[in-house]
Amino acid sequence: MKLRKIIWKVWPALALALTGAVTSCNVLDTQPFESYDEATVWGTKATADAFVNGTISAVMNGYVNGSQTEWEERTNNTVHNNGTTSFVRDERDRYDNAGGFGDFGNIRRCNLIIEKAAEYSGQGITENESKELVSKGKFLRAALYYRQARTMGRFVWVDRVLSPADTAANGLALSTTRSTTESYGYIIKDLQDAIPDLSETVASGDISRDAGNALLSEVALQGAAYETDPAKRNEWLRIAISAVDNIKNAILDSDYGSLFVEQGRYSGELIFSIYRDRANTETSAIVPLQNVVPNVNNDGLIRNGCGPLFQTNGGYPFIAWMWWAPTQNLVDEYEVIDEATGQGVRWDESTQFKNSVTVSQTAPEWVTDGEMGEVLYSGTVTGDASISDLMYKNRDARFQVSIVHDDDRWWEEEIRMTVNGNLWRKANGSLGPHMTPTNYCLRKGVYYVQPRVYVGTPTDYHFVVTRYARALLNKAEAILWLAGAGEGNFADAVAICNQTRTVHGKLPAIDAPTIEAAWKLYQRERRIELVMENDYYWSLLRWGKHGGPANYGITPGGKIQELTVPPTYIEIAHDRKSFYVGRVTHGNAHVRTFREERRYLLPIPQGQIERNPNLGPQNPGW
């Protein structure tokens, strides 16, 4: 059995001591409970911690790893190289469980922590240790239910450890919460109850008071989107702001790129992360690593007339299982410094671009017939410049650490993503599995692994669950909502956006003189700051629910444009003198549907309702 181990910042000896305890804990959770003496688990702080650590890993895995890539693909930030999923085409039915209904085993673990830690207070664990353990159990229960609330809205609220008698002969009539706002009310209360007894300072990978406040800020923000009572909605927005103000031990780290790789694993910006140790972790188990690195080698390059050839690892530096690639849609959001004004602008609106490139709505002559219909616009360089220099130099600093692009270096290799380049989308002969369909790759969170990302290669890894920049942006959005309702000043939200923009993006601060401009600044900032952090899809739902300036002036609860816009790619001529931007049609990736009457809440699986009508009614539209 492979174990996922938490690495501690200040107590390394304890981490080693817990390895055996975590093993026992996993066995205890999968075997008949009555076969074991519960005092073995709850009789000491060390063994109780082991059970909590196992629960942290189980619950928070729903926020990281595969969740980071799958939910990102459901926007147009990234695209799967096999094409569009049934999710974005809205082809699922009401029996679908994309919302994650249930997870009662982990709910039981959370409730065990809450009840047993209280029961064993003074019997091997101190009163203060008991309170902290109980608070961690409530934090984890809140985190688990938050995943269900933001997908389905309603869930089965279980706040105690169920006994066999509770379910004998269907003795427990399970029912869902009555409304989405009732669901969020339970989660907010759990977090508010937990926060006072969480420790202010903890080892890395553990649950701190700051983590409680960071999660509370996001839960209250998301819940407010579904609250129809203006007074209650504004109350939750104020809770979101206050929670961020109560974060005491976090900072913005000026080195954005290091936050997602090994060098920054103990950064003061990271509020809550899940750590994996190379002793029991392989690259194949890390989805945002194994599944974003392409699979191409020198043999294929020679066969398909591509290059330059790779110089490391015998010509085999990239042999992973790439499924997800970033899109031109996302790349467009990273501003470039205008060489004439010194201000940040969109890359194709910069002075250097306009002075050097002629833009056309027609396709270049070198486009293949099969892709002619994909072309949205094209450009030709009129001077000596390289189109890749004009597009990619002097960009927002977060671009370089998040995206691999043409005329780049990656893992000591010269990267060419032009036609017939070594990481060109058709370098393997055609579009298809394990290669980028957009001529971009994801670099954010990709560790430099020796000898290569490959099955069996051990690696450390840390998943970022939440960090200070995310909490600050939660506060900024709550301020914008309240300002639109006549409370407070939207300029305070602009100031927050300029913090992440200048510290992480290395861009000059920008003014936003109207609330509409403030929303646009904020939405772009959140999108690029938190890409691949399991955020953008949920933010789009909030903005759609809010409507108005948060969603192009559309009525609250209307269509969300970003969820219907097709993903796009870049194609650059081999001499880097011309390019075009096209829609990704491979695998029908451009076919996207958003039905507002059903996408804001996913279904409670109909099969569950048919077995137990108390779980109904079904969500709207399903």
XYZ file of C-alpha atoms in Angstrom:
622
model
C 0.000 0.000 0.000
C 1.364 3.425 -0.981
C 1.067 5.967 1.786
C 0.751 9.704 1.350
C 2.908 11.272 4.001
C 2.734 14.761 5.448
C 6.116 16.472 5.798
C 6.343 18.692 8.847
C 8.193 21.966 8.924
C 9.408 22.025 12.533
C 8.880 18.470 13.819
C 10.719 16.137 11.392
C 11.172 13.442 14.035
C 7.433 13.246 14.565
C 6.853 12.706 10.844
C 8.998 9.600 10.989
C 7.267 8.386 14.107
C 3.869 8.737 12.466
C 4.624 6.571 9.445
C 3.641 3.359 11.208
C 0.713 5.062 12.903
C -0.696 6.229 9.588
C -0.435 2.668 8.285
C -2.394 1.359 11.256
C -4.889 4.186 10.880
C -5.649 3.288 7.276
C -6.205 -0.343 8.291
C -8.451 0.666 11.172
C -10.623 2.693 8.842
C -11.216 -0.203 6.461
C -11.716 -3.048 8.951
C -14.590 -3.683 11.422
C -14.252 -0.967 14.026
C -15.182 -3.184 16.969
C -12.155 -5.401 16.293
C -9.805 -2.716 17.595
C -9.317 -0.895 20.851
C -10.195 2.743 20.137
C -7.947 3.833 22.995
C -5.019 2.810 20.784
C -5.990 5.602 18.395
C -7.310 8.252 20.770
C -5.245 7.523 23.852
C -2.255 9.634 22.792
C -1.796 12.862 20.856
C 0.608 11.188 18.426
C -1.802 8.429 17.368
C -4.755 10.820 17.273
C -2.695 13.105 15.022
C -2.016 10.159 12.746
C -5.737 9.568 12.280
C -6.283 13.279 11.621
C -3.439 13.355 9.102
C -4.941 10.456 7.207
C -8.272 12.274 7.135
C -6.620 15.479 5.908
C -5.165 13.549 2.995
C -8.470 11.816 2.209
C -10.650 14.920 2.397
C -8.354 17.476 0.784
C -7.514 15.220 -2.135
C -10.827 16.421 -3.537
C -9.310 19.892 -3.923
C -6.028 18.917 -5.566
C -4.428 16.434 -7.959
C -7.034 15.370 -10.554
C -9.488 18.041 -9.423
C -7.043 20.763 -10.465
C -6.937 19.569 -14.058
C -10.483 18.305 -14.541
C -12.259 21.450 -13.359
C -9.811 23.674 -15.261
C -10.678 21.744 -18.443
C -14.339 22.599 -17.891
C -13.414 26.214 -18.632
C -11.372 27.349 -21.619
C -8.209 27.833 -19.575
C -7.054 24.383 -20.647
C -8.151 21.779 -23.162
C -7.907 18.000 -23.170
C -5.948 16.777 -26.158
C -8.587 14.159 -26.926
C -11.247 16.834 -27.224
C -14.261 18.124 -25.342
C -15.762 16.179 -22.482
C -19.457 15.431 -22.082
C -19.466 17.888 -19.177
C -18.911 21.017 -21.284
C -21.223 19.710 -24.021
C -23.878 19.277 -21.304
C -24.509 15.679 -22.297
C -24.752 14.271 -18.771
C -28.022 13.056 -17.337
C -29.483 13.244 -13.859
C -27.943 9.922 -12.836
C -24.504 11.521 -13.081
C -22.440 11.991 -9.905
C -20.031 14.698 -11.046
C -21.097 16.574 -7.916
C -19.550 14.001 -5.575
C -22.676 13.028 -3.648
C -22.120 11.011 -0.494
C -18.525 10.364 0.615
C -19.983 9.071 3.857
C -16.823 7.195 4.822
C -14.853 10.423 5.069
C -17.767 12.184 6.772
C -17.606 9.419 9.387
C -13.866 10.013 9.834
C -14.496 13.709 10.478
C -17.225 12.948 12.994
C -15.022 10.367 14.714
C -12.370 13.039 15.233
C -14.939 15.460 16.683
C -16.540 12.943 19.051
C -13.566 10.842 20.136
C -11.251 13.781 20.700
C -13.839 15.224 23.056
C -14.469 11.880 24.746
C -10.771 11.238 25.432
C -10.043 14.692 26.814
C -8.027 14.130 29.971
C -7.456 10.468 29.059
C -4.170 10.612 27.196
C -4.780 13.929 25.460
C -5.039 17.230 27.297
C -8.072 19.493 27.251
C -6.347 21.941 24.894
C -5.198 19.115 22.612
C -8.752 17.798 22.593
C -10.159 21.184 21.595
C -7.671 21.532 18.767
C -8.431 18.039 17.454
C -12.168 18.725 17.572
C -11.623 21.972 15.663
C -9.639 20.114 12.987
C -12.471 17.623 12.645
C -14.942 20.478 12.107
C -12.633 22.151 9.588
C -12.365 18.928 7.614
C -16.098 18.289 7.777
C -16.684 21.818 6.486
C -14.155 21.333 3.682
C -15.757 18.049 2.637
C -19.270 19.464 2.596
C -18.105 22.607 0.787
C -17.103 20.449 -2.189
C -20.668 19.129 -2.326
C -22.320 22.500 -1.705
C -20.586 24.217 -4.596
C -21.480 21.389 -7.003
C -24.955 20.193 -5.957
C -26.034 22.865 -3.483
C -27.678 20.329 -1.168
C -26.252 17.372 0.704
C -26.978 14.882 3.471
C -25.861 16.620 6.648
C -24.477 14.038 9.104
C -23.094 15.600 12.279
C -22.530 12.513 14.406
C -20.987 9.057 14.169
C -23.735 6.750 12.983
C -24.192 3.374 14.657
C -25.516 0.184 12.985
C -28.871 0.830 14.658
C -29.144 4.150 12.837
C -29.350 2.411 9.498
C -30.902 -0.945 10.425
C -34.047 -1.580 8.348
C -33.580 1.906 6.915
C -34.048 3.283 10.425
C -32.319 6.509 9.417
C -34.395 8.404 6.848
C -31.534 10.221 5.156
C -32.567 13.527 3.668
C -30.762 16.407 2.013
C -30.646 19.965 3.243
C -33.656 21.982 2.082
C -31.736 24.655 0.207
C -28.275 25.670 -0.930
C -28.136 28.478 1.607
C -29.045 26.072 4.419
C -26.096 23.939 3.312
C -23.725 26.878 3.421
C -25.082 27.848 6.817
C -23.940 24.503 8.274
C -20.487 24.877 6.711
C -20.004 28.458 7.882
C -21.018 27.517 11.428
C -18.576 24.575 11.480
C -15.743 26.877 10.459
C -16.721 29.620 12.899
C -16.825 27.020 15.686
C -13.474 25.566 14.652
C -11.367 28.689 14.139
C -10.946 29.844 17.783
C -9.412 26.505 18.855
C -7.104 26.039 15.852
C -3.469 26.887 16.561
C -2.073 30.148 15.215
C 1.215 28.525 14.207
C 1.504 24.941 13.027
C 3.836 22.695 11.094
C 3.586 22.817 7.322
C 0.788 20.572 6.101
C -1.270 21.010 9.262
C -4.495 22.964 9.777
C -3.961 26.402 11.282
C -6.268 29.203 12.342
C -5.235 31.037 9.185
C -6.336 28.019 7.132
C -9.712 28.153 8.860
C -10.116 31.826 8.053
C -8.965 31.364 4.464
C -11.517 28.609 3.883
C -14.232 30.597 5.666
C -13.611 33.569 3.370
C -14.155 31.422 0.293
C -17.137 29.493 1.644
C -18.923 32.707 2.640
C -18.122 34.266 -0.747
C -19.413 31.269 -2.712
C -22.463 30.874 -0.499
C -23.377 34.538 -0.933
C -23.810 33.927 -4.662
C -26.719 31.569 -3.946
C -28.321 33.638 -1.174
C -31.398 35.494 -2.411
C -31.980 37.593 0.704
C -29.874 40.772 0.213
C -29.374 41.300 3.948
C -28.167 37.709 4.492
C -25.979 37.864 1.381
C -24.290 41.032 2.581
C -23.785 39.496 6.027
C -21.905 36.595 4.442
C -19.827 38.996 2.333
C -18.818 40.816 5.499
C -17.879 37.452 7.037
C -15.638 36.804 4.012
C -13.879 40.140 4.465
C -13.479 39.753 8.224
C -12.062 36.246 7.818
C -9.293 37.536 5.542
C -8.558 40.383 7.947
C -8.112 37.764 10.686
C -5.300 35.970 8.802
C -2.222 36.873 10.839
C 0.734 34.787 9.711
C 0.766 34.988 5.919
C 2.424 37.271 3.402
C 2.614 37.746 -0.360
C 5.800 36.033 -1.558
C 7.589 38.025 -4.268
C 8.738 34.770 -5.915
C 5.470 33.548 -7.416
C 7.037 30.711 -9.373
C 8.613 29.041 -6.357
C 5.269 28.662 -4.577
C 4.349 25.628 -6.681
C 7.664 23.773 -6.734
C 9.988 22.354 -4.133
C 11.934 25.563 -3.471
C 8.871 27.326 -2.099
C 7.255 24.531 -0.133
C 7.653 26.453 3.126
C 6.821 29.920 1.790
C 5.043 32.297 4.126
C 2.336 32.710 1.479
C 1.225 29.095 1.675
C -1.590 28.833 4.197
C -2.506 25.206 3.600
C -0.778 22.623 1.426
C -0.726 18.845 1.101
C 2.782 17.409 1.047
C 4.035 14.213 -0.566
C 7.438 12.714 0.124
C 9.564 11.012 -2.526
C 9.926 7.988 -0.230
C 6.401 6.945 -1.166
C 5.459 9.138 -4.149
C 6.066 8.612 -7.859
C 5.496 11.090 -10.668
C 2.762 8.876 -12.102
C 0.650 9.586 -8.989
C 0.798 13.369 -9.473
C -1.760 14.340 -12.119
C -0.666 18.008 -12.530
C 2.849 16.694 -13.209
C 2.549 13.440 -15.129
C -0.415 14.577 -17.221
C 0.819 17.990 -18.370
C 4.265 16.962 -19.635
C 4.250 15.788 -23.304
C 5.447 12.539 -24.820
C 7.848 13.054 -27.720
C 11.394 11.879 -28.491
C 14.154 12.250 -31.050
C 13.104 9.165 -32.985
C 9.721 10.723 -33.652
C 11.217 14.138 -34.411
C 13.499 12.650 -37.060
C 10.677 10.594 -38.531
C 8.392 13.666 -38.814
C 10.995 16.210 -39.903
C 10.877 18.217 -36.670
C 13.566 19.737 -34.468
C 15.850 20.770 -32.974
C 16.664 17.392 -31.483
C 16.692 17.065 -27.716
C 20.085 17.092 -26.033
C 19.375 15.474 -22.645
C 18.490 11.963 -21.450
C 19.498 10.377 -24.735
C 16.896 12.345 -26.665
C 14.063 11.234 -24.354
C 13.463 14.111 -21.896
C 9.672 14.239 -22.414
C 7.969 10.870 -22.107
C 5.003 11.535 -19.810
C 1.237 11.227 -20.453
C 0.187 14.720 -21.371
C -3.595 15.202 -21.447
C -4.102 18.876 -20.603
C -2.644 21.972 -22.272
C -3.205 25.695 -21.663
C -5.022 27.664 -24.335
C -4.440 30.881 -26.212
C -7.538 32.188 -24.383
C -5.604 31.964 -21.124
C -2.354 33.277 -22.598
C -4.194 36.372 -23.870
C -4.909 37.387 -20.272
C -1.244 37.846 -19.315
C -0.358 41.440 -20.105
C 2.873 42.671 -21.706
C 4.773 45.829 -20.821
C 4.292 48.384 -23.594
C 7.739 49.628 -24.637
C 6.410 53.149 -25.315
C 4.267 53.712 -22.219
C 5.684 51.279 -19.649
C 2.135 50.164 -18.868
C 0.655 46.684 -18.978
C -1.503 45.981 -22.040
C -2.804 42.982 -23.972
C 0.031 41.521 -26.088
C -1.541 42.367 -29.470
C -2.329 45.921 -28.357
C 1.240 46.846 -27.447
C 3.135 49.509 -29.368
C 5.879 47.059 -30.308
C 3.353 44.630 -31.766
C 1.333 47.231 -33.674
C 4.495 48.763 -35.155
C 5.794 45.420 -36.388
C 2.832 43.225 -37.334
C 0.075 43.450 -39.925
C -3.060 41.717 -38.665
C -5.545 40.080 -41.018
C -8.839 38.217 -40.692
C -7.752 35.814 -43.417
C -5.597 32.721 -43.112
C -1.897 32.694 -44.040
C -1.067 30.902 -47.281
C 0.777 28.151 -45.442
C -2.292 26.969 -43.475
C -3.362 23.443 -44.380
C -6.714 23.024 -46.062
C -8.068 20.955 -43.197
C -7.453 23.763 -40.713
C -8.484 26.721 -42.856
C -11.871 26.903 -41.140
C -10.279 27.114 -37.697
C -8.456 30.411 -38.319
C -9.798 33.386 -36.352
C -7.126 35.915 -37.313
C -3.505 35.991 -38.419
C -0.500 38.278 -38.435
C 2.649 38.899 -40.472
C 5.811 40.600 -39.237
C 6.785 43.574 -41.398
C 10.279 44.095 -40.002
C 13.157 42.077 -38.597
C 11.505 41.068 -35.329
C 10.481 37.560 -34.370
C 6.783 37.094 -33.717
C 7.661 35.042 -30.631
C 9.706 37.933 -29.210
C 6.804 40.313 -29.805
C 4.333 37.939 -28.193
C 6.228 36.508 -25.250
C 8.878 38.944 -24.021
C 8.226 41.317 -21.137
C 5.008 39.583 -20.134
C 3.436 39.453 -16.693
C 5.974 37.506 -14.596
C 3.366 34.852 -13.836
C 3.236 33.947 -17.525
C 6.804 32.704 -17.702
C 6.467 30.511 -14.632
C 3.044 29.152 -15.659
C 3.290 28.551 -19.424
C 5.856 26.897 -21.702
C 5.845 28.656 -25.089
C 7.776 28.900 -28.324
C 11.393 30.136 -28.128
C 11.555 29.044 -24.492
C 13.787 26.802 -22.430
C 12.366 23.913 -20.408
C 14.456 21.443 -18.452
C 17.675 22.538 -20.198
C 16.118 22.049 -23.628
C 15.631 24.625 -26.376
C 11.893 24.625 -27.036
C 10.477 25.306 -30.489
C 6.699 25.260 -30.911
C 6.645 26.585 -34.460
C 5.553 24.446 -37.390
C 7.954 21.454 -37.365
C 9.343 22.435 -33.971
C 10.334 19.855 -31.367
C 7.230 20.497 -29.198
C 4.978 21.496 -32.082
C 1.455 20.151 -31.694
C 2.027 17.719 -34.597
C 5.596 16.710 -33.773
C 4.373 13.144 -33.311
C 2.944 13.135 -36.835
C -0.595 14.314 -36.114
C -2.813 15.682 -33.380
C -3.557 13.154 -30.711
C -2.767 11.713 -27.310
C 0.068 12.919 -25.133
C 0.930 16.069 -27.100
C -0.197 19.672 -26.769
C -3.014 20.666 -29.146
C -2.404 24.390 -28.513
C 1.390 24.840 -28.843
C 1.615 25.607 -25.138
C 2.405 23.452 -22.101
C 1.807 24.035 -18.415
C 4.885 24.820 -16.330
C 3.163 25.899 -13.098
C 3.622 23.195 -10.476
C 5.855 21.036 -12.678
C 8.833 19.852 -10.655
C 12.207 19.402 -12.297
C 12.478 15.630 -11.859
C 15.612 13.619 -12.632
C 16.070 11.811 -14.860
C 12.571 12.634 -16.222
C 8.859 12.577 -15.423
C 8.167 8.893 -15.919
C 6.395 5.997 -14.251
C 8.427 4.876 -11.252
C 10.412 8.110 -10.887
C 10.251 9.187 -7.223
C 9.535 12.814 -6.417
C 8.597 15.157 -3.613
C 5.499 17.199 -4.317
C 3.268 19.683 -2.566
C -0.259 20.586 -3.588
C -1.284 24.142 -2.788
C -4.797 24.136 -1.327
C -4.955 27.809 -0.419
C -2.592 30.727 0.004
C -2.630 34.377 0.996
C -3.106 35.780 -2.529
C -6.254 33.700 -2.918
C -7.626 34.962 0.387
C -6.873 38.569 -0.584
C -8.731 38.123 -3.854
C -11.690 36.660 -1.935
C -11.761 39.866 0.063
C -11.513 41.988 -3.080
C -14.538 40.289 -4.603
C -16.616 40.661 -1.456
C -15.747 44.374 -1.449
C -16.898 44.686 -5.073
C -20.227 42.991 -4.301
C -20.858 45.260 -1.318
C -19.779 48.377 -3.214
C -22.311 47.549 -5.905
C -24.944 47.447 -3.155
C -23.879 50.881 -1.886
C -21.660 49.725 0.979
C -17.962 50.584 1.013
C -15.658 51.639 -1.817
C -14.669 49.519 -4.818
C -11.298 51.310 -4.841
C -10.303 49.089 -1.906
C -10.736 46.052 -4.176
C -8.620 47.713 -6.876
C -5.867 48.254 -4.313
C -5.874 44.526 -3.454
C -5.694 43.552 -7.132
C -2.727 45.865 -7.524
C -0.966 44.017 -4.714
C -0.993 40.684 -6.535
C -0.445 42.450 -9.868
C 2.722 44.227 -8.723
C 4.171 41.652 -6.302
C 3.518 38.523 -8.370
C 3.039 39.899 -11.870
C 5.789 42.550 -11.661
C 3.444 44.838 -13.574
C 2.815 48.509 -12.795
C -0.278 49.262 -10.754
C -3.366 50.212 -12.717
C -6.271 52.527 -12.070
C -9.870 51.391 -12.436
C -12.080 54.495 -12.238
C -15.453 52.711 -12.382
C -16.875 49.641 -10.727
C -17.186 48.031 -14.176
C -13.472 48.571 -14.772
C -12.719 47.293 -11.270
C -14.587 44.057 -11.976
C -12.673 43.520 -15.239
C -9.350 44.113 -13.492
C -10.302 41.764 -10.665
C -11.569 38.963 -12.903
C -8.431 38.978 -15.059
C -6.238 39.083 -11.972
C -7.977 36.137 -10.322
C -7.952 34.088 -13.510
C -4.196 34.256 -14.070
C -3.178 34.330 -10.411
C -5.042 31.119 -9.557
C -4.819 29.116 -12.776
C -4.563 25.382 -12.058
C -5.593 25.903 -8.431
C -9.169 24.567 -8.739
C -10.723 28.020 -8.749
C -11.768 29.464 -12.109
C -14.844 27.293 -12.746
C -16.298 28.111 -9.317
C -15.498 31.798 -9.735
C -17.365 31.843 -13.053
C -20.427 30.383 -11.312
C -20.279 33.116 -8.659
C -19.928 35.845 -11.240
C -22.814 34.447 -13.253
C -25.000 34.305 -10.158
C -24.046 37.879 -9.300
C -24.668 39.134 -12.840
C -24.382 42.791 -13.787
C -20.771 44.018 -14.013
C -19.544 40.574 -12.934
C -21.058 38.964 -16.049
C -21.195 41.461 -18.931
C -24.336 43.136 -17.647
C -26.381 39.932 -17.857
C -29.216 39.335 -15.389
C -28.120 37.346 -12.297
C -28.214 33.622 -12.944
C -27.894 34.042 -16.712
C -25.580 32.489 -19.264
C -21.853 32.473 -18.555
C -20.067 33.466 -21.726
C -16.684 32.080 -20.753
C -18.150 28.588 -20.486
C -19.252 28.661 -24.122
C -16.244 30.354 -25.758
C -14.213 27.724 -27.696
C -10.598 27.084 -26.667
C -7.999 28.499 -29.042
C -4.454 27.674 -30.110
C -1.514 29.475 -31.704
C 0.270 28.326 -34.845
C 3.574 30.029 -35.673
C 5.410 29.661 -38.972
C 8.786 27.965 -38.793
C 10.618 31.242 -39.582
C 8.608 33.026 -36.842
C 7.489 35.710 -39.294
C 3.789 34.921 -39.282
C 1.161 33.232 -37.141
C -2.513 32.569 -36.772
C -4.863 31.974 -33.860
C -7.435 29.244 -34.403
C -10.223 27.396 -32.629
C -9.338 23.971 -31.255
C -11.742 21.706 -33.140
C -9.853 18.463 -32.527
C -12.235 16.095 -30.753
C -14.990 18.732 -31.040
C -13.286 20.749 -28.332
C -15.034 23.865 -29.647
C -18.533 22.469 -28.980
C -19.612 23.957 -25.658
C -23.054 24.371 -24.156
C -24.189 26.236 -21.061
C -27.770 25.757 -19.899
C -28.235 28.168 -17.050
C -31.289 26.348 -15.718
C -29.112 23.383 -14.723
C -25.392 24.198 -14.750
C -25.356 26.318 -11.585
C -26.208 23.169 -9.618
C -25.329 19.653 -10.729
C -27.790 16.810 -10.072
C -28.200 14.800 -6.935
C -27.796 11.351 -8.530
C -31.293 10.261 -9.497
C -30.538 6.670 -8.559
C -30.033 7.800 -4.957
C -33.377 9.615 -4.964
C -35.129 6.557 -6.398
C -33.758 4.446 -3.538
C -34.640 7.083 -0.954
C -37.216 9.742 -1.946
C -36.203 11.796 1.123
C -33.108 12.858 -0.861
C -35.301 14.776 -3.302
C -36.506 16.921 -4.830
C -34.101 16.815 -7.736
C -32.165 20.013 -8.514
C -33.673 22.391 -11.107
C -33.218 21.389 -14.734
C -32.381 17.765 -13.960
